[in-house]
């Protein structure tokens, strides 16, 4: 029976991937149609919010039309994206339309993250289209030339929950099958980087495991204990020096006091110095005159 399950799995896998690709393409087609209906009254260089049906109320879509020469000279800084200067659409067109979208709580419907991870931000995307025709967009998506500088994506305003510096935040890009195709670390300034357009998000490990700081605390305790030990040793060394100095002063004082008295002769016995009297200070007195 186990072999049959493997056969069913491999037969169903292509259908699963095709279904995912169709869902992703249908999403692009829906957003593309909504944007196309609002282009006629748009002015070049201004970002316009696209009005969506009620069933897409959680989704935000905006569009801006630009001249390719302006993109080359100044770049484009709209929505969450910053496209660097010297960028050129491929294939080249005179005017382009940049479509930005934020899928909000519909992110989990169209896109999946690897096992053990969860979304830390909604899926956001941007695509470029030919906008030479004022009333409608070109059908094919445009790419951007390599300028040597990446496209930056700012997630600081759309991260879910409070930012935790002890967590690992990963930037991901999704492919046409709504699965992760690129994986990098988010910077401390909550920026991600990309080489081209697409759909992007930030994911974190789930369940959340916060990195413990016990190692750092123990390290500080060792540093403090070591410093305290060195301080005690230094104090004892100073006390010992002072004790020796006081002792030497006392010895010198005693020697000076001894020098004030009558000096006695000295003689050496080995390494010892012994006092000796060279004369009798008090003469003997005969108590009677009888001489034996």
mmCIF file of C-alpha atoms in Angstrom:
data_model
loop_
_atom_site.group_PDB
_atom_site.id
_atom_site.type_symbol
_atom_site.label_atom_id
_atom_site.label_comp_id
_atom_site.label_asym_id
_atom_site.label_seq_id
_atom_site.Cartn_x
_atom_site.Cartn_y
_atom_site.Cartn_z
ATOM 1 C CA UNK A 1 0.000 0.000 0.000
ATOM 2 C CA UNK A 2 2.934 2.316 0.759
ATOM 3 C CA UNK A 3 4.136 2.144 -2.853
ATOM 4 C CA UNK A 4 0.736 3.314 -4.100
ATOM 5 C CA UNK A 5 0.939 6.437 -1.932
ATOM 6 C CA UNK A 6 4.276 7.355 -3.502
ATOM 7 C CA UNK A 7 2.833 6.884 -6.977
ATOM 8 C CA UNK A 8 -0.165 9.092 -6.134
ATOM 9 C CA UNK A 9 2.160 11.736 -4.690
ATOM 10 C CA UNK A 10 4.357 11.969 -7.788
ATOM 11 C CA UNK A 11 1.320 12.064 -10.067
ATOM 12 C CA UNK A 12 -0.296 14.844 -8.031
ATOM 13 C CA UNK A 13 2.847 16.968 -7.620
ATOM 14 C CA UNK A 14 2.834 18.427 -11.170
ATOM 15 C CA UNK A 15 -0.857 19.292 -10.794
ATOM 16 C CA UNK A 16 -0.123 20.980 -7.447
ATOM 17 C CA UNK A 17 2.654 23.114 -8.947
ATOM 18 C CA UNK A 18 0.558 24.036 -11.968
ATOM 19 C CA UNK A 19 -2.306 25.013 -9.680
ATOM 20 C CA UNK A 20 0.028 27.234 -7.667
ATOM 21 C CA UNK A 21 1.339 28.873 -10.812
ATOM 22 C CA UNK A 22 -2.197 29.429 -12.079
ATOM 23 C CA UNK A 23 -3.218 31.057 -8.782
ATOM 24 C CA UNK A 24 -0.184 33.349 -8.913
ATOM 25 C CA UNK A 25 -0.867 34.262 -12.539
ATOM 26 C CA UNK A 26 -4.556 34.824 -11.806
ATOM 27 C CA UNK A 27 -3.583 37.226 -9.027
ATOM 28 C CA UNK A 28 -1.335 39.150 -11.420
ATOM 29 C CA UNK A 29 -4.094 39.202 -14.013
ATOM 30 C CA UNK A 30 -6.633 40.576 -11.531
ATOM 31 C CA UNK A 31 -4.344 43.336 -10.316
ATOM 32 C CA UNK A 32 -3.274 44.105 -13.878
ATOM 33 C CA UNK A 33 -6.937 44.526 -14.898
ATOM 34 C CA UNK A 34 -7.698 46.825 -11.946
ATOM 35 C CA UNK A 35 -4.720 49.054 -12.774
ATOM 36 C CA UNK A 36 -5.563 49.198 -16.479
ATOM 37 C CA UNK A 37 -8.980 50.716 -15.800
ATOM 38 C CA UNK A 38 -7.506 53.741 -13.995
ATOM 39 C CA UNK A 39 -4.663 54.824 -16.296
ATOM 40 C CA UNK A 40 -6.440 57.302 -18.534
ATOM 41 C CA UNK A 41 -6.423 60.233 -16.082
ATOM 42 C CA UNK A 42 -2.998 59.647 -14.497
ATOM 43 C CA UNK A 43 -0.243 62.235 -14.683
ATOM 44 C CA UNK A 44 3.376 61.220 -15.133
ATOM 45 C CA UNK A 45 5.469 61.101 -11.947
ATOM 46 C CA UNK A 46 2.564 60.895 -9.475
ATOM 47 C CA UNK A 47 1.655 57.813 -7.427
ATOM 48 C CA UNK A 48 -2.025 56.888 -7.628
ATOM 49 C CA UNK A 49 -3.925 54.476 -5.412
ATOM 50 C CA UNK A 50 -6.000 51.952 -7.328
ATOM 51 C CA UNK A 51 -9.592 51.388 -6.141
ATOM 52 C CA UNK A 52 -10.318 47.672 -5.686
ATOM 53 C CA UNK A 53 -13.527 45.655 -5.176
ATOM 54 C CA UNK A 54 -14.739 44.921 -1.636
ATOM 55 C CA UNK A 55 -13.421 41.345 -1.665
ATOM 56 C CA UNK A 56 -9.917 42.824 -2.123
ATOM 57 C CA UNK A 57 -10.296 45.443 0.606
ATOM 58 C CA UNK A 58 -7.246 44.065 2.448
ATOM 59 C CA UNK A 59 -5.065 44.547 -0.630
ATOM 60 C CA UNK A 60 -3.397 47.854 -1.519
ATOM 61 C CA UNK A 61 -2.398 48.623 -5.098
ATOM 62 C CA UNK A 62 -0.809 51.789 -6.464
ATOM 63 C CA UNK A 63 0.723 52.795 -9.783
ATOM 64 C CA UNK A 64 3.047 55.500 -11.102
ATOM 65 C CA UNK A 65 4.008 56.324 -14.685
ATOM 66 C CA UNK A 66 7.555 57.456 -15.435
ATOM 67 C CA UNK A 67 9.709 58.337 -18.382
ATOM 68 C CA UNK A 68 12.599 55.933 -18.817
ATOM 69 C CA UNK A 69 14.929 58.930 -19.055
ATOM 70 C CA UNK A 70 13.749 60.070 -15.606
ATOM 71 C CA UNK A 71 14.330 56.601 -14.183
ATOM 72 C CA UNK A 72 17.848 56.679 -15.631
ATOM 73 C CA UNK A 73 18.640 60.106 -14.210
ATOM 74 C CA UNK A 74 16.927 59.999 -10.802
ATOM 75 C CA UNK A 75 15.798 56.475 -10.090
ATOM 76 C CA UNK A 76 12.402 55.856 -8.472
ATOM 77 C CA UNK A 77 11.555 56.072 -4.772
ATOM 78 C CA UNK A 78 7.889 55.119 -4.347
ATOM 79 C CA UNK A 79 5.958 52.902 -1.946
ATOM 80 C CA UNK A 80 8.331 50.497 -0.176
ATOM 81 C CA UNK A 81 10.862 50.367 -3.018
ATOM 82 C CA UNK A 82 13.868 52.424 -4.053
ATOM 83 C CA UNK A 83 15.090 51.761 -7.588
ATOM 84 C CA UNK A 84 18.620 53.181 -8.079
ATOM 85 C CA UNK A 85 19.665 55.598 -10.777
ATOM 86 C CA UNK A 86 21.017 54.340 -14.093
ATOM 87 C CA UNK A 87 18.281 51.694 -14.224
ATOM 88 C CA UNK A 88 16.971 50.908 -17.695
ATOM 89 C CA UNK A 89 13.873 48.809 -18.536
ATOM 90 C CA UNK A 90 14.499 45.697 -20.601
ATOM 91 C CA UNK A 91 13.296 45.675 -23.323
ATOM 92 C CA UNK A 92 13.675 49.444 -23.540
ATOM 93 C CA UNK A 93 10.512 51.588 -23.782
ATOM 94 C CA UNK A 94 10.071 55.360 -23.519
ATOM 95 C CA UNK A 95 7.553 55.217 -20.671
ATOM 96 C CA UNK A 96 7.004 52.661 -17.960
ATOM 97 C CA UNK A 97 4.355 52.067 -15.302
ATOM 98 C CA UNK A 98 5.447 50.762 -11.904
ATOM 99 C CA UNK A 99 2.698 48.782 -10.171
ATOM 100 C CA UNK A 100 3.047 48.291 -6.407
ATOM 101 C CA UNK A 101 0.875 45.949 -4.352
ATOM 102 C CA UNK A 102 0.555 44.899 -0.720
ATOM 103 C CA UNK A 103 -1.428 41.670 -0.317
ATOM 104 C CA UNK A 104 -2.088 42.123 3.409
ATOM 105 C CA UNK A 105 -3.885 39.172 5.001
ATOM 106 C CA UNK A 106 -4.297 37.506 1.580
ATOM 107 C CA UNK A 107 -0.556 36.765 1.570
ATOM 108 C CA UNK A 108 -1.038 33.298 3.062
ATOM 109 C CA UNK A 109 -3.673 32.463 0.447
ATOM 110 C CA UNK A 110 -1.373 32.854 -2.532
ATOM 111 C CA UNK A 111 2.105 32.271 -1.084
ATOM 112 C CA UNK A 112 3.700 29.673 1.162
ATOM 113 C CA UNK A 113 6.766 29.728 3.378
ATOM 114 C CA UNK A 114 9.041 26.778 4.257
ATOM 115 C CA UNK A 115 8.129 24.506 7.152
ATOM 116 C CA UNK A 116 9.231 25.948 10.477
ATOM 117 C CA UNK A 117 8.759 29.567 9.398
ATOM 118 C CA UNK A 118 5.988 32.136 9.478
ATOM 119 C CA UNK A 119 5.318 35.493 7.826
ATOM 120 C CA UNK A 120 6.700 38.507 9.692
ATOM 121 C CA UNK A 121 5.362 40.916 7.054
ATOM 122 C CA UNK A 122 2.752 40.796 4.287
ATOM 123 C CA UNK A 123 3.805 39.904 0.782
ATOM 124 C CA UNK A 124 4.506 43.037 -1.262
ATOM 125 C CA UNK A 125 5.370 43.220 -4.931
ATOM 126 C CA UNK A 126 6.180 45.553 -7.757
ATOM 127 C CA UNK A 127 6.246 45.070 -11.514
ATOM 128 C CA UNK A 128 7.092 47.271 -14.475
ATOM 129 C CA UNK A 129 5.012 47.472 -17.671
ATOM 130 C CA UNK A 130 5.219 49.336 -20.941
ATOM 131 C CA UNK A 131 3.203 52.558 -20.532
ATOM 132 C CA UNK A 132 3.863 54.149 -23.921
ATOM 133 C CA UNK A 133 0.156 53.785 -24.650
ATOM 134 C CA UNK A 134 -1.590 56.242 -22.320
ATOM 135 C CA UNK A 135 -4.810 54.286 -22.019
ATOM 136 C CA UNK A 136 -3.493 50.768 -21.319
ATOM 137 C CA UNK A 137 -0.460 48.875 -20.129
ATOM 138 C CA UNK A 138 1.662 46.516 -22.110
ATOM 139 C CA UNK A 139 1.014 42.850 -21.509
ATOM 140 C CA UNK A 140 4.546 41.665 -20.751
ATOM 141 C CA UNK A 141 6.418 42.544 -17.591
ATOM 142 C CA UNK A 142 9.657 44.450 -17.983
ATOM 143 C CA UNK A 143 12.962 43.746 -16.273
ATOM 144 C CA UNK A 144 15.685 46.163 -15.171
ATOM 145 C CA UNK A 145 19.300 46.374 -16.223
ATOM 146 C CA UNK A 146 22.058 45.660 -13.712
ATOM 147 C CA UNK A 147 23.362 48.997 -12.398
ATOM 148 C CA UNK A 148 25.717 47.535 -9.814
ATOM 149 C CA UNK A 149 23.377 48.722 -7.044
ATOM 150 C CA UNK A 150 20.438 46.629 -5.787
ATOM 151 C CA UNK A 151 16.809 47.678 -5.405
ATOM 152 C CA UNK A 152 16.135 48.323 -1.701
ATOM 153 C CA UNK A 153 12.861 47.319 -0.029
ATOM 154 C CA UNK A 154 11.893 48.988 3.258
ATOM 155 C CA UNK A 155 9.842 46.769 5.606
ATOM 156 C CA UNK A 156 10.085 49.032 8.673
ATOM 157 C CA UNK A 157 6.437 50.195 8.512
ATOM 158 C CA UNK A 158 4.775 46.854 7.708
ATOM 159 C CA UNK A 159 6.431 44.330 10.033
ATOM 160 C CA UNK A 160 3.877 42.346 12.003
ATOM 161 C CA UNK A 161 4.125 42.723 15.778
ATOM 162 C CA UNK A 162 7.002 44.280 17.678
ATOM 163 C CA UNK A 163 10.478 44.050 16.215
ATOM 164 C CA UNK A 164 12.678 41.686 18.246
ATOM 165 C CA UNK A 165 16.432 42.110 17.630
ATOM 166 C CA UNK A 166 17.130 38.613 18.979
ATOM 167 C CA UNK A 167 15.173 36.974 16.146
ATOM 168 C CA UNK A 168 16.543 36.155 12.708
ATOM 169 C CA UNK A 169 14.493 38.011 10.075
ATOM 170 C CA UNK A 170 14.930 36.604 6.572
ATOM 171 C CA UNK A 171 14.111 38.350 3.301
ATOM 172 C CA UNK A 172 12.506 36.062 0.739
ATOM 173 C CA UNK A 173 11.477 36.349 -2.891
ATOM 174 C CA UNK A 174 8.757 34.146 -4.352
ATOM 175 C CA UNK A 175 8.775 32.492 -7.750
ATOM 176 C CA UNK A 176 5.860 31.814 -10.101
ATOM 177 C CA UNK A 177 4.819 28.768 -8.042
ATOM 178 C CA UNK A 178 4.460 31.041 -4.961
ATOM 179 C CA UNK A 179 7.323 29.266 -3.185
ATOM 180 C CA UNK A 180 10.542 30.811 -1.910
ATOM 181 C CA UNK A 181 13.238 31.167 -4.578
ATOM 182 C CA UNK A 182 15.700 33.584 -2.934
ATOM 183 C CA UNK A 183 16.709 33.872 0.709
ATOM 184 C CA UNK A 184 18.810 36.587 2.409
ATOM 185 C CA UNK A 185 19.044 38.208 5.852
ATOM 186 C CA UNK A 186 17.238 41.456 6.587
ATOM 187 C CA UNK A 187 19.494 44.304 7.735
ATOM 188 C CA UNK A 188 19.231 45.974 11.154
ATOM 189 C CA UNK A 189 17.568 48.941 9.436
ATOM 190 C CA UNK A 190 14.803 46.571 8.229
ATOM 191 C CA UNK A 191 15.890 46.664 4.590
ATOM 192 C CA UNK A 192 15.902 43.884 2.013
ATOM 193 C CA UNK A 193 17.582 43.982 -1.385
ATOM 194 C CA UNK A 194 16.613 42.630 -4.786
ATOM 195 C CA UNK A 195 18.032 42.615 -8.292
ATOM 196 C CA UNK A 196 14.698 42.762 -10.112
ATOM 197 C CA UNK A 197 10.935 43.026 -9.655
ATOM 198 C CA UNK A 198 8.749 40.355 -8.068
ATOM 199 C CA UNK A 199 6.996 39.461 -4.823
ATOM 200 C CA UNK A 200 8.843 39.788 -1.516
ATOM 201 C CA UNK A 201 8.285 39.300 2.196
ATOM 202 C CA UNK A 202 10.038 38.735 5.535
ATOM 203 C CA UNK A 203 9.804 35.476 7.477
ATOM 204 C CA UNK A 204 10.892 34.347 10.955
ATOM 205 C CA UNK A 205 11.366 30.929 12.599
ATOM 206 C CA UNK A 206 8.184 29.434 14.050
ATOM 207 C CA UNK A 207 7.682 28.566 16.839
ATOM 208 C CA UNK A 208 9.689 31.573 17.937
ATOM 209 C CA UNK A 209 12.974 30.730 19.635
ATOM 210 C CA UNK A 210 14.705 33.735 21.150
ATOM 211 C CA UNK A 211 18.473 33.590 21.387
ATOM 212 C CA UNK A 212 19.539 33.355 25.024
ATOM 213 C CA UNK A 213 21.975 35.869 26.415
ATOM 214 C CA UNK A 214 23.260 33.662 29.270
ATOM 215 C CA UNK A 215 26.661 33.304 27.646
ATOM 216 C CA UNK A 216 27.084 37.059 27.563
ATOM 217 C CA UNK A 217 25.970 37.403 31.197
ATOM 218 C CA UNK A 218 28.430 34.759 32.372
ATOM 219 C CA UNK A 219 31.180 36.443 30.405
ATOM 220 C CA UNK A 220 30.485 39.744 32.197
ATOM 221 C CA UNK A 221 30.522 37.957 35.555
ATOM 222 C CA UNK A 222 33.928 36.486 34.779
ATOM 223 C CA UNK A 223 35.241 39.902 33.742
ATOM 224 C CA UNK A 224 33.930 41.522 36.933
ATOM 225 C CA UNK A 225 35.305 38.706 39.130
ATOM 226 C CA UNK A 226 38.701 38.908 37.446
ATOM 227 C CA UNK A 227 38.857 42.670 37.891
ATOM 228 C CA UNK A 228 37.870 42.346 41.566
ATOM 229 C CA UNK A 229 40.534 39.687 42.132
ATOM 230 C CA UNK A 230 43.217 41.854 40.561
ATOM 231 C CA UNK A 231 42.079 44.762 42.721
ATOM 232 C CA UNK A 232 42.390 42.696 45.928
ATOM 233 C CA UNK A 233 45.859 41.446 44.953
ATOM 234 C CA UNK A 234 46.955 44.972 44.199
ATOM 235 C CA UNK A 235 45.647 46.198 47.571
ATOM 236 C CA UNK A 236 47.486 43.429 49.459
ATOM 237 C CA UNK A 237 50.701 44.225 47.591
ATOM 238 C CA UNK A 238 50.462 47.907 48.576
ATOM 239 C CA UNK A 239 49.780 46.979 52.225
ATOM 240 C CA UNK A 240 52.835 44.694 52.234
ATOM 241 C CA UNK A 241 55.060 47.468 50.856
ATOM 242 C CA UNK A 242 53.789 49.900 53.499
ATOM 243 C CA UNK A 243 54.378 47.347 56.248
ATOM 244 C CA UNK A 244 57.970 46.822 55.141
ATOM 245 C CA UNK A 245 58.574 50.556 54.945
ATOM 246 C CA UNK A 246 57.209 51.129 58.466
ATOM 247 C CA UNK A 247 59.309 48.250 59.806
ATOM 248 C CA UNK A 248 62.484 49.706 58.255
ATOM 249 C CA UNK A 249 61.733 53.086 59.799
ATOM 250 C CA UNK A 250 61.338 51.502 63.233
ATOM 251 C CA UNK A 251 64.622 49.643 62.899
ATOM 252 C CA UNK A 252 66.455 52.808 61.880
ATOM 253 C CA UNK A 253 64.921 54.666 64.820
ATOM 254 C CA UNK A 254 66.082 51.970 67.241
ATOM 255 C CA UNK A 255 69.595 52.070 65.769
ATOM 256 C CA UNK A 256 69.751 55.844 66.234
ATOM 257 C CA UNK A 257 68.656 55.496 69.859
ATOM 258 C CA UNK A 258 71.329 52.885 70.445
ATOM 259 C CA UNK A 259 74.019 55.112 68.972
ATOM 260 C CA UNK A 260 73.276 57.784 71.620
ATOM 261 C CA UNK A 261 74.465 55.392 74.388
ATOM 262 C CA UNK A 262 78.063 54.452 75.098
ATOM 263 C CA UNK A 263 79.347 52.418 72.321
ATOM 264 C CA UNK A 264 80.587 48.932 73.080
ATOM 265 C CA UNK A 265 83.227 47.126 71.207
ATOM 266 C CA UNK A 266 82.106 44.374 68.954
ATOM 267 C CA UNK A 267 83.560 41.102 67.842
ATOM 268 C CA UNK A 268 82.367 38.614 65.280
ATOM 269 C CA UNK A 269 81.579 34.990 65.867
ATOM 270 C CA UNK A 270 80.683 33.475 62.550
ATOM 271 C CA UNK A 271 77.985 35.682 61.091
ATOM 272 C CA UNK A 272 76.937 37.000 64.501
ATOM 273 C CA UNK A 273 78.160 40.270 65.961
ATOM 274 C CA UNK A 274 78.601 40.212 69.759
ATOM 275 C CA UNK A 275 79.210 43.234 72.069
ATOM 276 C CA UNK A 276 82.313 43.379 74.270
ATOM 277 C CA UNK A 277 83.522 45.814 76.929
ATOM 278 C CA UNK A 278 87.031 47.123 76.520
ATOM 279 C CA UNK A 279 87.202 48.627 80.003
ATOM 280 C CA UNK A 280 85.571 48.471 83.390
ATOM 281 C CA UNK A 281 83.439 51.547 83.949
ATOM 282 C CA UNK A 282 83.196 51.183 87.753
ATOM 283 C CA UNK A 283 86.423 50.622 89.671
ATOM 284 C CA UNK A 284 86.206 48.096 92.512
ATOM 285 C CA UNK A 285 86.346 49.542 96.061
ATOM 286 C CA UNK A 286 88.105 47.623 98.830
ATOM 287 C CA UNK A 287 85.767 47.378 101.801
ATOM 288 C CA UNK A 288 88.599 47.104 104.379
ATOM 289 C CA UNK A 289 92.306 47.799 104.582
ATOM 290 C CA UNK A 290 93.226 44.246 105.305
ATOM 291 C CA UNK A 291 95.423 42.963 102.603
ATOM 292 C CA UNK A 292 95.789 39.256 102.481
#
